[in-house]
Amino acid sequence: MNLANKVLIALGLGILVGLVINFSGAGSISWVDTYIINGVFHVAGKLFFNALQMLVVPLVLFSLIPGIVGIGDIRLLGKVGTKAFALYIGTTAIAISVGIGLAAMAGIGNGLDIAADQNFEGRQAAKSTVDIIIGVVPKNIIAAMSNGEMLAIIFFAIFFGIALLIKHKESEALITIIEQLNRVFMQMVEMVMTFAPYAVFCLVGKAIAELGLDLVFKLSGYFIVVMMALLIHAFVTQMLIFKSFTGLSVPMFIKKIRAAQIFAFSTSSSGATIPVTLRTMQERFGVDRAVSSFTVPFGATINMDGTAIMQGVATVFVANLYGIDLGIAGYVTIVLTAVLASIGTAAVPAVGLVMLTLVFEQVNLPIEAIGIIMGVDRIVDMTRTAVNVTGDAVITSIVAKSEGKMDLSVYNDPNVGEVHEVHLEDIDAESS
Ligand code: ASP
């Protein structure tokens, strides 16, 4: 059985086992909690998450630098950057409008009586737009790398790549070394992905086992609308955008993006999923490194369609709950703020909820009300992260196709670039 199918089965089993633990109440038995949920599931999931994150910075650096040297045309980079930025922002605005529209139509929150959580605080984590812009140029690249400041890392890689391009005649050896490093890190990604079936099972099992099902029922209006809006955006809106801009096969997109979606779903982090998204775009979609190694980490950082949808739905829900009429001006403010907030949302678990404080402040909704939806946010976070990553792949394909930087023979081949599991015997055979 191939790895993709194993991962899919692991996802199903993880959900099943999580539900069994949840419904049976086994989670409150001390040994199940200590040795299974917070033991095996937690440790295996965390190890996998760390391994992915460990690869993000070197992979982006060693993929983007030779990508720039390879195209040798700095103007293309400007075009790619402008197009990607405009499309990322545009699609996020569409996403939040869909979220607001659906939530308003469903009238969620009306007539409910739920007390706010006075303990919710979140303001500290929200970065201002000015700080985001200043942070693009790092004053210390080592610090930026150790903090995973993606925009700063992208800036450094582009700067370095351009300098290397200017000095390419005397830097042949260095260029070769960076190319080789890139290949080695890609190999490491494949090796980490080999463990995906076990890790996905543990991550999803833990998340579902810990999900407060009573809260899901209590907040069913919010929960159902936000999940529906996310699915509609991923499988209808984004696919329509993809089809109309590229003309390429949608079933092929859905087949090939699945691995990245499952990784995003189980880790709740588009940042940690970067290695998988990047590999998928390059090896499975045929997108040139020059485009993908820029648009993927850029998108993981600034493009958050799923997060924006959650913020739109949550705003309507809370406004209705408190009987506050936001009016058209209020909704326009929400769209603008949420789009800006998505740029500043770090691609790690649960930050979208913290950034919601920014949106609420703009339209004077009570911040403590965010605590109400916090209980169901884990599962919503998993789903919206998968939508965020799908958006990155859609825009990367559109930009690459429009610049002639997508190899269509790769895209149209269903089996190309599948991950092959690495076994110890293979390593022995390779090295002898
Ligand atoms: N977890 C999301 C991501 O990494 C961000 C969020 O909405 O919390 O894409």
mmCIF file of C-alpha atoms and ligand atoms in Angstrom, residues 268-271 300 304 306-307 310 345-353 377 381 384-385 388, ligand 1:
data_model
loop_
_atom_site.group_PDB
_atom_site.id
_atom_site.type_symbol
_atom_site.label_atom_id
_atom_site.label_comp_id
_atom_site.label_asym_id
_atom_site.label_seq_id
_atom_site.Cartn_x
_atom_site.Cartn_y
_atom_site.Cartn_z
ATOM 1 C CA SER A 268 -2.661 22.842 12.961
ATOM 2 C CA SER A 269 0.304 24.784 11.616
ATOM 3 C CA SER A 270 0.782 26.001 8.066
ATOM 4 C CA GLY A 271 4.320 26.935 9.127
ATOM 5 C CA ALA A 300 2.099 30.288 4.826
ATOM 6 C CA MET A 304 -4.939 32.756 5.904
ATOM 7 C CA GLY A 306 -9.417 29.637 6.700
ATOM 8 C CA THR A 307 -8.491 31.849 9.615
ATOM 9 C CA MET A 310 -13.396 31.661 11.274
ATOM 10 C CA THR A 345 -1.066 35.870 12.115
ATOM 11 C CA ALA A 346 1.826 33.515 12.804
ATOM 12 C CA ALA A 347 1.433 30.174 11.053
ATOM 13 C CA VAL A 348 1.257 28.199 14.295
ATOM 14 C CA PRO A 349 -1.628 26.595 16.183
ATOM 15 C CA ALA A 350 -4.397 28.735 17.660
ATOM 16 C CA VAL A 351 -3.020 32.172 16.788
ATOM 17 C CA GLY A 352 -6.040 32.984 14.651
ATOM 18 C CA LEU A 353 -8.124 33.163 17.799
ATOM 19 C CA ASP A 377 -11.232 25.947 18.501
ATOM 20 C CA ASP A 381 -8.012 25.340 13.880
ATOM 21 C CA ARG A 384 -8.862 26.122 8.861
ATOM 22 C CA THR A 385 -5.128 25.367 8.659
ATOM 23 C CA ASN A 388 -4.943 28.027 4.585
HETATM 24 N N1 ASP B 1 -3.181 27.500 12.806
HETATM 25 C C1 ASP B 1 -3.290 28.410 11.702
HETATM 26 C C2 ASP B 1 -2.168 28.196 10.737
HETATM 27 O O1 ASP B 1 -1.087 27.834 11.109
HETATM 28 C C3 ASP B 1 -3.338 29.841 12.157
HETATM 29 C C4 ASP B 1 -4.596 30.064 12.959
HETATM 30 O O2 ASP B 1 -5.640 30.373 12.360
HETATM 31 O O3 ASP B 1 -4.568 29.888 14.171
HETATM 32 O O4 ASP B 1 -2.333 28.363 9.559
#
